Amino acid sequence: MAQEKQLALYSQTEYEGTVPKGYPVSCPTLDLSVTWDSTSRNLFIYRPPAQAVSKIHQIATPGQKAPDAQAVTWKPDGQFLAVGWSDGFVRLMGLENNKAAHHIKVSESPDAKITHIGWASSSIIDKGRNAASQAIKNSLSKEGGLSRDEDIIDLPRELAFLEVDTAFPKISPLPSESAGAGEDAMVFTLRTGIDFLFKTPKPQDFDQVDVMIVGTSDSKLQLSIYDSFVIGDFPCPSLGSLSNSMLVHHASHPNISTQALLLAEKAEQPEEVHLVPIDLPFISSSPINLALLASKLTTLQKLLRYIKQTQLHMQAEWKNTRELPTRFLRSVEGDLENVENGPRGIVPALYHTVITGHAYQPVREWLVDSVAERGHKRWDKAVVAGLKNLRSLVHENFLPALDRCSVILSRLKGLAAFHGDRGDIGFAESEIQRIMDIISCLSLVGNKILITVMDELDHFMSFSTWLRFQIDRLASSTINEELTEKEATIDHGKVLTYIESYLVQSPLRAFLDDIETEDYTNDWSHIEEGPRLLDILNKQLKKFERGQPYMKALPHVEFLVKYMTVWCNRVFTSIAEAKKRSVRFGAPINLSLGNPITKMDLRMCMAKSNSMMMITALTSKEAKNQVSVFSVGLDISHGISSNRQPVACRIDLGSRSLIDFEFLNDETLVILCGSKDNAPQVLYVPIQPDKISYGSYDPASPNSIPTISADDLIVYSFPETPTLQPVRMSVHDKSDIRGEVPARICLLESNCTTMRTFALPALEG
C-alpha cells in the first residue's frame, strides 16, 4: 500500500475574474502568479490573498486592436516576466512597474503565434579555476597562514569583474512628458524603472548566463542571452515526414550548456512529439566570460535606448523654444516687407529701436497689439522653460549616459586587444575605437549645446526685460519714473547681441534643427570611410562659427546618435553571429503514445553517475489513468552532445483518475490525481534510473514499455476542509534566491477563480 501523508496549506489567492486555459503562471521564487483577462486584454500579477500588484497592458496601434498575450514565462530568479504578444514581440516586464524593460522582435509574420518561451540559467563556473583556488587554500591552511574558513580572493578575476559604474552618479529619469510614440517613450521616466534597468551586477551573476529560447508557429526559434541580447533566429529541425514543427516545451540544467527542446506539428494534442537537444557550446567555451560580455553589451544597448529618448526630448524642448517666438516674428515680417521706407526685417528694425529708442509703425503695432503683456509672458515662459529643460537634459541625462558608454567601450576595447588573434570573439579593436570616436563627437556636441544654451538664456533674459519695457513704454502716453529706472537696469549690449545672433536663428540650430535628406545622405557617405570623426567635426564646427559652408548633418545630435547606433548594431550582430555559428541541433527522438497527446512535461536531470538525462512525461485522453515517462541519456564532450537509446516506463494509476503532472526536480515527478472517492491526491514518482525500472522503447510499438503500479508510491492528501476540486497544477522546488520559499504545489480550483498553494515536504533519503 502507498504511504499517505497530508499537506499543509501555504497560501490562497483569489482572482477577480475567471482564469483562462494555460493560466495562472506561478513564480518560481516568490508567491506570485500571473493571469490573463481577455476582456480588458490585461495581464495581472497577483499575490495572496487577492492583491493585484501589477497590471500589464499593451496599447493598440491606431486602427488595430490591442495585442493578446500568447505565452508567459518567469525568469528563473523571478526578476522578470517574459510575455509573448500577438504583435510578434516578447516584452520583458520587471515587477517594479508595468512598463516593458526590454522588447524583442521575434516574428515579422502577422499570422505567426508565439507558442512557447523557454528561459533558463546555465552555470559558467571555471572548474579548473575553482580547483586551483582550493589547492592554494589547502596549502596555505597547512602552513598556518590561512584558516579554512577564510576565502582566497582571485585577483585576476576581481580585476576582470571590477565595476566602476558605482562611482558614477545614478542615471536621472527623463521628463514624464512623452517625446515620442515608440516602445521606449515612457520606460525611462521613473526612478524605480531606471534603477532596475541599470542595476549593477553582483559578483555571483558572472558565474551564470541566462538563455531564452522562443518558438513560433511558423517553425522558427529565436535564441537570446542575458535578457535581451539576441543571438539569432533558427529554423526548427526537420522532423521526417512532418511538414511543420513548433516548440511546445523546453528544459535545461544549470550544469551543462546543452538544452532540450520538445517539438510537435501542432501545439494542441499532437499525434507525436520529438525530443531534440540543442548544443550551445559558446556558453562554456567563450574566450571572454560570457556573463561579463553579455552584461556590458546589454547595458550598452539600454544606454543607446536611453540616449535616443534623451535626444528626442532635447529636440522637443528646442522646438518648444522656437515655435511661439517664430509665430510672433512671422506676424510682423510681412508688414515690414511692405514698408516703403525703413528696415525690411525684424532684426534691423529691433536693432534700430534699441539704438535710437524709435520704433517704426509696424513694430509699434506689433509690440502693443500682437505681443502685448500676455504675449510677452507666453514668449518668456516658452523660451526660458525650454532652454532650462534643454540645459537639464544635456547636463543630467545626455552627458552622463555618454560617460557610461565610454567606460563600457573602453572595457570592450581592452578585451578586443587582449584577444585580438581570435576570430570567435566577434568584434575588433578598430570597431570599438570607431564607436568611441563617435562618443567623443557626441560629448563635444553636448558640451557645445550646454555652453550655447547658457549663453542664449543669459542674453534672452536681458532681451525679455527690454521687450517688456518697450511694450509698456509704447503702450503708455507718458514716461513715468518706474519705466526710467527699469530702462537703466537693462544691459543693451546683451539685447543687441541676442537680436543679432539668437532671435531669428539660434546657433543651436546646428545641433537640433531638422536635417535635409540630401545633407543626411551626403554627410553619411563622406564619413563612413573617412578619417578620425572628431577631427572632421571640429573643422565643420569652426566653419559654422565663421559663417562658411559646412557639413550640415554631421553636428546634429540626431545624426550622430543614429550613426553610433548603426555602428553598435554592427558590433552586436558580429558578436551574435560568432556565437550563432557554434549552435548545433542534435538528432530528433520520436516519442509517441499511439494516441493524441493531451499533457506533457520535460526535464533535464543529472543522474547519480553525473551523466545527463532528458526525461519526458506524456499522457493521452484515451489512457487517462496512465503517465508514460521517457528517458534519454546524453553523452557530452566539449559542449557537443550525442543521444543514447531512449528507455521508458508507464505509471499505472489504477482506479485513480489523472488530473495533471509536472516535474518537481531532478528526483521527482509529481502527479495530481483523484482517488476512488474523487478526493485529490499527490503522488511522488521517482525518476532516477536507480529508483525506477525503465525498459527499452520502440516508437513503432509504443505500448510495449514496462508498467509500474502507483500503489507503492508516496501519496500526499489534502486537508478535508475546504473541499478541493483542482483542475490544473504547477509545482516548484524550494528556493532561497529572493527569500526562503518551500517546495510547493499550486492548484487551480474548478471555479477557475481560486488558487491554493500547499507546501511540499522534502523527501527523506
mmCIF file of C-alpha atoms in Angstrom, residues 157-461:
data_model
loop_
_atom_site.group_PDB
_atom_site.id
_atom_site.type_symbol
_atom_site.label_atom_id
_atom_site.label_comp_id
_atom_site.label_asym_id
_atom_site.label_seq_id
_atom_site.Cartn_x
_atom_site.Cartn_y
_atom_site.Cartn_z
ATOM 1 C CA ARG A 157 39.034 37.596 -11.585
ATOM 2 C CA GLU A 158 38.349 40.501 -9.221
ATOM 3 C CA LEU A 159 40.061 42.897 -11.648
ATOM 4 C CA ALA A 160 38.189 41.448 -14.636
ATOM 5 C CA PHE A 161 34.823 41.936 -12.939
ATOM 6 C CA LEU A 162 35.633 45.250 -11.270
ATOM 7 C CA GLU A 163 32.676 47.569 -11.723
ATOM 8 C CA VAL A 164 33.367 51.307 -11.852
ATOM 9 C CA ASP A 165 29.713 52.170 -12.549
ATOM 10 C CA THR A 166 29.113 52.603 -8.842
ATOM 11 C CA ALA A 167 31.492 55.599 -8.883
ATOM 12 C CA PHE A 168 29.147 57.451 -11.246
ATOM 13 C CA PRO A 169 26.049 59.331 -10.089
ATOM 14 C CA LYS A 170 22.811 57.482 -10.774
ATOM 15 C CA ILE A 171 21.299 57.997 -14.198
ATOM 16 C CA SER A 172 18.483 60.522 -13.915
ATOM 17 C CA PRO A 173 14.943 59.757 -15.127
ATOM 18 C CA LEU A 174 13.750 61.622 -18.191
ATOM 19 C CA PRO A 175 10.835 64.085 -18.012
ATOM 20 C CA SER A 176 7.476 62.379 -17.674
ATOM 21 C CA GLU A 177 6.109 64.098 -20.786
ATOM 22 C CA SER A 178 6.489 61.746 -23.731
ATOM 23 C CA ALA A 179 8.774 62.864 -26.547
ATOM 24 C CA GLY A 180 7.814 60.078 -28.923
ATOM 25 C CA ALA A 181 5.399 57.257 -29.617
ATOM 26 C CA GLY A 182 7.790 54.293 -29.593
ATOM 27 C CA GLU A 183 8.128 51.384 -27.179
ATOM 28 C CA ASP A 184 10.629 53.310 -25.039
ATOM 29 C CA ALA A 185 8.613 56.524 -24.762
ATOM 30 C CA MET A 186 7.839 56.083 -21.040
ATOM 31 C CA VAL A 187 10.331 53.406 -19.916
ATOM 32 C CA PHE A 188 12.971 55.812 -18.622
ATOM 33 C CA THR A 189 10.673 58.261 -16.840
ATOM 34 C CA LEU A 190 10.535 56.567 -13.398
ATOM 35 C CA ARG A 191 13.333 56.290 -10.853
ATOM 36 C CA THR A 192 12.335 52.708 -9.986
ATOM 37 C CA GLY A 193 12.491 51.707 -13.649
ATOM 38 C CA ILE A 194 15.885 53.369 -14.164
ATOM 39 C CA ASP A 195 17.380 51.694 -11.075
ATOM 40 C CA PHE A 196 16.004 48.336 -12.170
ATOM 41 C CA LEU A 197 17.338 48.599 -15.727
ATOM 42 C CA PHE A 198 20.789 49.832 -14.750
ATOM 43 C CA LYS A 199 21.311 47.623 -11.728
ATOM 44 C CA THR A 200 24.977 46.880 -11.025
ATOM 45 C CA PRO A 201 25.614 43.125 -11.418
ATOM 46 C CA LYS A 202 26.577 41.135 -8.353
ATOM 47 C CA PRO A 203 29.770 39.008 -8.402
ATOM 48 C CA GLN A 204 27.749 35.782 -8.413
ATOM 49 C CA ASP A 205 25.894 36.952 -11.537
ATOM 50 C CA PHE A 206 29.067 36.398 -13.555
ATOM 51 C CA ASP A 207 29.000 32.671 -12.760
ATOM 52 C CA GLN A 208 25.898 32.052 -14.856
ATOM 53 C CA VAL A 209 24.253 33.137 -18.077
ATOM 54 C CA ASP A 210 20.526 33.285 -18.777
ATOM 55 C CA VAL A 211 19.300 31.766 -22.036
ATOM 56 C CA MET A 212 15.902 32.394 -23.626
ATOM 57 C CA ILE A 213 14.515 30.299 -26.487
ATOM 58 C CA VAL A 214 11.288 31.484 -28.132
ATOM 59 C CA GLY A 215 9.340 29.293 -30.543
ATOM 60 C CA THR A 216 6.759 30.437 -33.095
ATOM 61 C CA SER A 217 4.122 28.615 -35.102
ATOM 62 C CA ASP A 218 5.963 29.252 -38.384
ATOM 63 C CA SER A 219 8.702 26.766 -37.380
ATOM 64 C CA LYS A 220 11.167 29.386 -36.119
ATOM 65 C CA LEU A 221 13.290 29.543 -32.970
ATOM 66 C CA GLN A 222 14.933 32.653 -31.553
ATOM 67 C CA LEU A 223 17.853 32.422 -29.141
ATOM 68 C CA SER A 224 18.895 35.260 -26.815
ATOM 69 C CA ILE A 225 21.070 35.585 -23.723
ATOM 70 C CA TYR A 226 21.276 37.879 -20.716
ATOM 71 C CA ASP A 227 17.662 39.060 -21.011
ATOM 72 C CA SER A 228 17.837 40.896 -24.319
ATOM 73 C CA PHE A 229 20.964 40.127 -26.383
ATOM 74 C CA VAL A 230 19.639 38.251 -29.421
ATOM 75 C CA ILE A 231 21.974 35.577 -30.808
ATOM 76 C CA GLY A 232 19.812 34.859 -33.835
ATOM 77 C CA ASP A 233 16.914 33.011 -35.446
ATOM 78 C CA PHE A 234 16.965 29.330 -36.420
ATOM 79 C CA PRO A 235 14.575 27.130 -38.379
ATOM 80 C CA CYS A 236 13.175 24.222 -36.389
ATOM 81 C CA PRO A 237 14.992 20.963 -37.216
ATOM 82 C CA SER A 238 13.415 18.781 -39.892
ATOM 83 C CA LEU A 239 11.262 16.037 -38.352
ATOM 84 C CA GLY A 240 10.967 13.457 -41.109
ATOM 85 C CA SER A 241 7.533 13.396 -42.697
ATOM 86 C CA LEU A 242 6.185 16.329 -40.647
ATOM 87 C CA SER A 243 5.725 19.388 -42.838
ATOM 88 C CA ASN A 244 5.716 21.783 -39.913
ATOM 89 C CA SER A 245 7.112 21.755 -36.385
ATOM 90 C CA MET A 246 6.993 24.181 -33.486
ATOM 91 C CA LEU A 247 8.396 24.477 -29.990
ATOM 92 C CA VAL A 248 5.951 23.240 -27.347
ATOM 93 C CA HIS A 249 8.288 22.734 -24.368
ATOM 94 C CA HIS A 250 11.823 23.432 -23.210
ATOM 95 C CA ALA A 251 14.138 22.268 -20.422
ATOM 96 C CA SER A 252 17.713 22.825 -19.294
ATOM 97 C CA HIS A 253 20.125 22.023 -16.487
ATOM 98 C CA PRO A 254 22.384 24.648 -14.887
ATOM 99 C CA ASN A 255 25.474 22.412 -15.042
ATOM 100 C CA ILE A 256 25.601 21.990 -18.837
ATOM 101 C CA SER A 257 25.194 24.192 -21.897
ATOM 102 C CA THR A 258 23.097 21.660 -23.856
ATOM 103 C CA GLN A 259 19.343 22.199 -23.569
ATOM 104 C CA ALA A 260 16.315 20.141 -24.574
ATOM 105 C CA LEU A 261 13.519 21.122 -26.956
ATOM 106 C CA LEU A 262 10.190 19.368 -27.397
ATOM 107 C CA LEU A 263 8.841 19.927 -30.913
ATOM 108 C CA ALA A 264 5.477 18.945 -32.384
ATOM 109 C CA GLU A 265 3.445 19.539 -35.520
ATOM 110 C CA LYS A 266 0.835 21.464 -33.522
ATOM 111 C CA ALA A 267 0.591 22.860 -30.010
ATOM 112 C CA GLU A 268 -2.701 21.146 -29.083
ATOM 113 C CA GLN A 269 -2.974 17.332 -28.939
ATOM 114 C CA PRO A 270 -0.188 16.366 -31.353
ATOM 115 C CA GLU A 271 -0.002 12.763 -32.504
ATOM 116 C CA GLU A 272 3.674 12.618 -31.541
ATOM 117 C CA VAL A 273 6.427 14.833 -30.172
ATOM 118 C CA HIS A 274 10.122 14.971 -30.979
ATOM 119 C CA LEU A 275 12.805 15.479 -28.363
ATOM 120 C CA VAL A 276 15.723 17.489 -29.773
ATOM 121 C CA PRO A 277 18.869 18.508 -27.846
ATOM 122 C CA ILE A 278 20.304 21.901 -28.758
ATOM 123 C CA ASP A 279 24.018 22.417 -28.066
ATOM 124 C CA LEU A 280 25.200 25.899 -27.077
ATOM 125 C CA PRO A 281 28.970 25.365 -26.724
ATOM 126 C CA PHE A 282 29.662 29.112 -26.787
ATOM 127 C CA ILE A 283 28.315 29.253 -23.216
ATOM 128 C CA SER A 284 31.122 27.129 -21.797
ATOM 129 C CA SER A 285 33.894 27.785 -24.345
ATOM 130 C CA SER A 286 33.727 31.565 -24.840
ATOM 131 C CA PRO A 287 37.232 33.099 -24.525
ATOM 132 C CA ILE A 288 35.643 36.056 -22.717
ATOM 133 C CA ASN A 289 33.443 35.389 -19.700
ATOM 134 C CA LEU A 290 30.061 35.277 -21.394
ATOM 135 C CA ALA A 291 28.149 36.843 -18.497
ATOM 136 C CA LEU A 292 30.633 39.744 -18.378
ATOM 137 C CA LEU A 293 30.461 40.270 -22.147
ATOM 138 C CA ALA A 294 26.663 39.973 -22.311
ATOM 139 C CA SER A 295 26.276 42.265 -19.288
ATOM 140 C CA LYS A 296 28.322 45.012 -20.950
ATOM 141 C CA LEU A 297 26.584 44.587 -24.309
ATOM 142 C CA THR A 298 23.049 44.681 -22.895
ATOM 143 C CA THR A 299 23.916 47.681 -20.708
ATOM 144 C CA LEU A 300 25.257 49.410 -23.816
ATOM 145 C CA GLN A 301 22.012 48.557 -25.630
ATOM 146 C CA LYS A 302 19.982 50.084 -22.805
ATOM 147 C CA LEU A 303 22.171 53.201 -22.807
ATOM 148 C CA LEU A 304 21.630 53.578 -26.556
ATOM 149 C CA ARG A 305 17.878 53.447 -25.993
ATOM 150 C CA TYR A 306 18.214 55.978 -23.167
ATOM 151 C CA ILE A 307 20.351 58.322 -25.282
ATOM 152 C CA LYS A 308 17.859 58.089 -28.149
ATOM 153 C CA GLN A 309 14.998 59.087 -25.866
ATOM 154 C CA THR A 310 17.114 61.908 -24.423
ATOM 155 C CA GLN A 311 17.801 63.135 -27.960
ATOM 156 C CA LEU A 312 14.062 63.155 -28.715
ATOM 157 C CA HIS A 313 13.383 65.144 -25.537
ATOM 158 C CA MET A 314 16.153 67.603 -26.433
ATOM 159 C CA GLN A 315 14.654 68.157 -29.882
ATOM 160 C CA ALA A 316 11.191 68.579 -28.374
ATOM 161 C CA GLU A 317 12.434 71.235 -25.932
ATOM 162 C CA TRP A 318 14.333 73.007 -28.735
ATOM 163 C CA LYS A 319 11.183 73.166 -30.842
ATOM 164 C CA ASN A 320 9.242 74.476 -27.847
ATOM 165 C CA THR A 321 11.678 77.375 -27.507
ATOM 166 C CA ARG A 322 11.340 78.308 -31.206
ATOM 167 C CA GLU A 323 7.700 77.623 -32.045
ATOM 168 C CA LEU A 324 5.944 80.541 -30.298
ATOM 169 C CA PRO A 325 8.652 83.208 -30.973
ATOM 170 C CA THR A 326 8.677 82.156 -34.649
ATOM 171 C CA ARG A 327 4.912 82.701 -34.884
ATOM 172 C CA PHE A 328 5.241 86.149 -33.306
ATOM 173 C CA LEU A 329 8.111 87.120 -35.614
ATOM 174 C CA ARG A 330 6.353 85.798 -38.715
ATOM 175 C CA SER A 331 3.329 88.009 -37.967
ATOM 176 C CA VAL A 332 5.411 91.207 -38.209
ATOM 177 C CA GLU A 333 7.756 90.187 -41.042
ATOM 178 C CA GLY A 334 5.028 90.609 -43.666
ATOM 179 C CA ASP A 335 4.201 94.126 -42.502
ATOM 180 C CA LEU A 336 7.866 95.164 -42.540
ATOM 181 C CA GLU A 337 8.337 93.887 -46.090
ATOM 182 C CA ASN A 338 5.579 96.249 -47.293
ATOM 183 C CA VAL A 339 7.083 99.352 -45.662
ATOM 184 C CA GLU A 340 8.362 101.821 -48.254
ATOM 185 C CA ASN A 341 10.965 103.446 -46.005
ATOM 186 C CA GLY A 342 12.891 101.770 -43.214
ATOM 187 C CA PRO A 343 14.165 98.249 -42.471
ATOM 188 C CA ARG A 344 12.565 95.296 -44.237
ATOM 189 C CA GLY A 345 13.324 92.742 -41.490
ATOM 190 C CA ILE A 346 12.665 92.358 -37.787
ATOM 191 C CA VAL A 347 16.358 92.188 -36.831
ATOM 192 C CA PRO A 348 17.343 95.642 -38.206
ATOM 193 C CA ALA A 349 14.011 97.076 -37.024
ATOM 194 C CA LEU A 350 14.543 95.993 -33.415
ATOM 195 C CA TYR A 351 18.241 96.926 -33.645
ATOM 196 C CA HIS A 352 17.119 100.417 -34.671
ATOM 197 C CA THR A 353 14.722 100.595 -31.714
ATOM 198 C CA VAL A 354 17.426 99.572 -29.204
ATOM 199 C CA ILE A 355 19.900 102.169 -30.534
ATOM 200 C CA THR A 356 17.556 105.117 -31.079
ATOM 201 C CA GLY A 357 14.522 104.388 -28.948
ATOM 202 C CA HIS A 358 12.340 104.957 -32.028
ATOM 203 C CA ALA A 359 10.003 102.196 -33.197
ATOM 204 C CA TYR A 360 8.699 102.042 -36.753
ATOM 205 C CA GLN A 361 4.917 101.889 -37.051
ATOM 206 C CA PRO A 362 4.692 98.130 -37.881
ATOM 207 C CA VAL A 363 6.976 97.333 -34.911
ATOM 208 C CA ARG A 364 4.957 99.634 -32.618
ATOM 209 C CA GLU A 365 1.665 97.990 -33.625
ATOM 210 C CA TRP A 366 3.218 94.542 -33.314
ATOM 211 C CA LEU A 367 4.561 95.163 -29.816
ATOM 212 C CA VAL A 368 1.443 96.879 -28.478
ATOM 213 C CA ASP A 369 -1.316 94.909 -30.202
ATOM 214 C CA SER A 370 0.053 91.482 -31.188
ATOM 215 C CA VAL A 371 2.583 90.676 -28.472
ATOM 216 C CA ALA A 372 1.364 92.880 -25.623
ATOM 217 C CA GLU A 373 1.709 91.878 -21.965
ATOM 218 C CA ARG A 374 0.048 88.479 -22.321
ATOM 219 C CA GLY A 375 2.048 87.524 -25.408
ATOM 220 C CA HIS A 376 5.288 88.577 -23.727
ATOM 221 C CA LYS A 377 4.574 86.337 -20.740
ATOM 222 C CA ARG A 378 3.927 83.377 -23.042
ATOM 223 C CA TRP A 379 7.078 84.149 -25.041
ATOM 224 C CA ASP A 380 9.192 84.458 -21.926
ATOM 225 C CA LYS A 381 7.809 81.264 -20.381
ATOM 226 C CA ALA A 382 8.264 79.207 -23.569
ATOM 227 C CA VAL A 383 11.885 80.244 -24.139
ATOM 228 C CA VAL A 384 13.075 80.214 -20.528
ATOM 229 C CA ALA A 385 11.396 76.896 -19.678
ATOM 230 C CA GLY A 386 12.550 75.296 -22.921
ATOM 231 C CA LEU A 387 16.177 76.408 -22.546
ATOM 232 C CA LYS A 388 16.312 75.397 -18.877
ATOM 233 C CA ASN A 389 14.836 71.994 -19.676
ATOM 234 C CA LEU A 390 17.317 71.586 -22.528
ATOM 235 C CA ARG A 391 20.164 72.502 -20.196
ATOM 236 C CA SER A 392 18.991 69.931 -17.650
ATOM 237 C CA LEU A 393 18.644 67.210 -20.284
ATOM 238 C CA VAL A 394 22.188 67.731 -21.535
ATOM 239 C CA HIS A 395 23.738 68.098 -18.092
ATOM 240 C CA GLU A 396 21.781 65.438 -16.177
ATOM 241 C CA ASN A 397 20.899 62.870 -18.864
ATOM 242 C CA PHE A 398 22.842 63.163 -22.114
ATOM 243 C CA LEU A 399 26.448 63.670 -20.974
ATOM 244 C CA PRO A 400 26.294 61.190 -18.018
ATOM 245 C CA ALA A 401 24.948 58.485 -20.345
ATOM 246 C CA LEU A 402 27.800 59.137 -22.790
ATOM 247 C CA ASP A 403 30.319 58.813 -19.942
ATOM 248 C CA ARG A 404 28.907 55.393 -19.072
ATOM 249 C CA CYS A 405 29.089 54.342 -22.714
ATOM 250 C CA SER A 406 32.756 55.352 -22.775
ATOM 251 C CA VAL A 407 33.526 53.171 -19.752
ATOM 252 C CA ILE A 408 31.835 50.135 -21.296
ATOM 253 C CA LEU A 409 33.533 50.682 -24.650
ATOM 254 C CA SER A 410 36.945 51.035 -23.024
ATOM 255 C CA ARG A 411 36.365 47.661 -21.336
ATOM 256 C CA LEU A 412 35.370 46.097 -24.662
ATOM 257 C CA LYS A 413 38.365 47.679 -26.372
ATOM 258 C CA GLY A 414 40.678 46.134 -23.795
ATOM 259 C CA LEU A 415 39.082 42.707 -24.270
ATOM 260 C CA ALA A 416 39.401 43.020 -28.048
ATOM 261 C CA ALA A 417 43.069 43.995 -27.742
ATOM 262 C CA PHE A 418 43.797 41.065 -25.424
ATOM 263 C CA HIS A 419 42.014 38.503 -27.633
ATOM 264 C CA GLY A 420 42.955 40.181 -30.911
ATOM 265 C CA ASP A 421 44.236 36.974 -32.541
ATOM 266 C CA ARG A 422 40.961 35.114 -32.002
ATOM 267 C CA GLY A 423 38.148 35.358 -34.520
ATOM 268 C CA ASP A 424 35.484 33.819 -32.294
ATOM 269 C CA ILE A 425 35.016 36.846 -30.029
ATOM 270 C CA GLY A 426 33.095 38.595 -32.812
ATOM 271 C CA PHE A 427 34.483 42.143 -32.636
ATOM 272 C CA ALA A 428 37.711 44.008 -33.322
ATOM 273 C CA GLU A 429 39.541 46.802 -31.533
ATOM 274 C CA SER A 430 39.162 49.102 -34.559
ATOM 275 C CA GLU A 431 35.346 48.791 -34.440
ATOM 276 C CA ILE A 432 35.227 49.743 -30.776
ATOM 277 C CA GLN A 433 37.613 52.646 -31.420
ATOM 278 C CA ARG A 434 35.277 53.976 -34.113
ATOM 279 C CA ILE A 435 32.342 53.946 -31.688
ATOM 280 C CA MET A 436 34.459 55.681 -29.055
ATOM 281 C CA ASP A 437 35.267 58.323 -31.686
ATOM 282 C CA ILE A 438 31.533 58.882 -32.215
ATOM 283 C CA ILE A 439 31.044 59.127 -28.437
ATOM 284 C CA SER A 440 33.742 61.815 -28.364
ATOM 285 C CA CYS A 441 31.853 63.727 -31.066
ATOM 286 C CA LEU A 442 28.600 63.472 -29.118
ATOM 287 C CA SER A 443 30.367 64.667 -25.964
ATOM 288 C CA LEU A 444 31.778 67.641 -27.862
ATOM 289 C CA VAL A 445 28.359 68.468 -29.301
ATOM 290 C CA GLY A 446 26.738 68.050 -25.882
ATOM 291 C CA ASN A 447 29.162 70.484 -24.274
ATOM 292 C CA LYS A 448 28.748 72.957 -27.169
ATOM 293 C CA ILE A 449 24.972 72.801 -26.663
ATOM 294 C CA LEU A 450 25.366 73.325 -22.919
ATOM 295 C CA ILE A 451 27.576 76.408 -23.387
ATOM 296 C CA THR A 452 25.318 77.846 -26.098
ATOM 297 C CA VAL A 453 22.140 77.252 -24.070
ATOM 298 C CA MET A 454 23.526 79.062 -21.021
ATOM 299 C CA ASP A 455 24.776 81.913 -23.203
ATOM 300 C CA GLU A 456 21.472 82.219 -25.046
ATOM 301 C CA LEU A 457 19.494 82.050 -21.797
ATOM 302 C CA ASP A 458 21.594 84.832 -20.282
ATOM 303 C CA HIS A 459 21.099 87.067 -23.336
ATOM 304 C CA PHE A 460 17.406 86.257 -23.588
ATOM 305 C CA MET A 461 16.778 87.405 -20.018
#
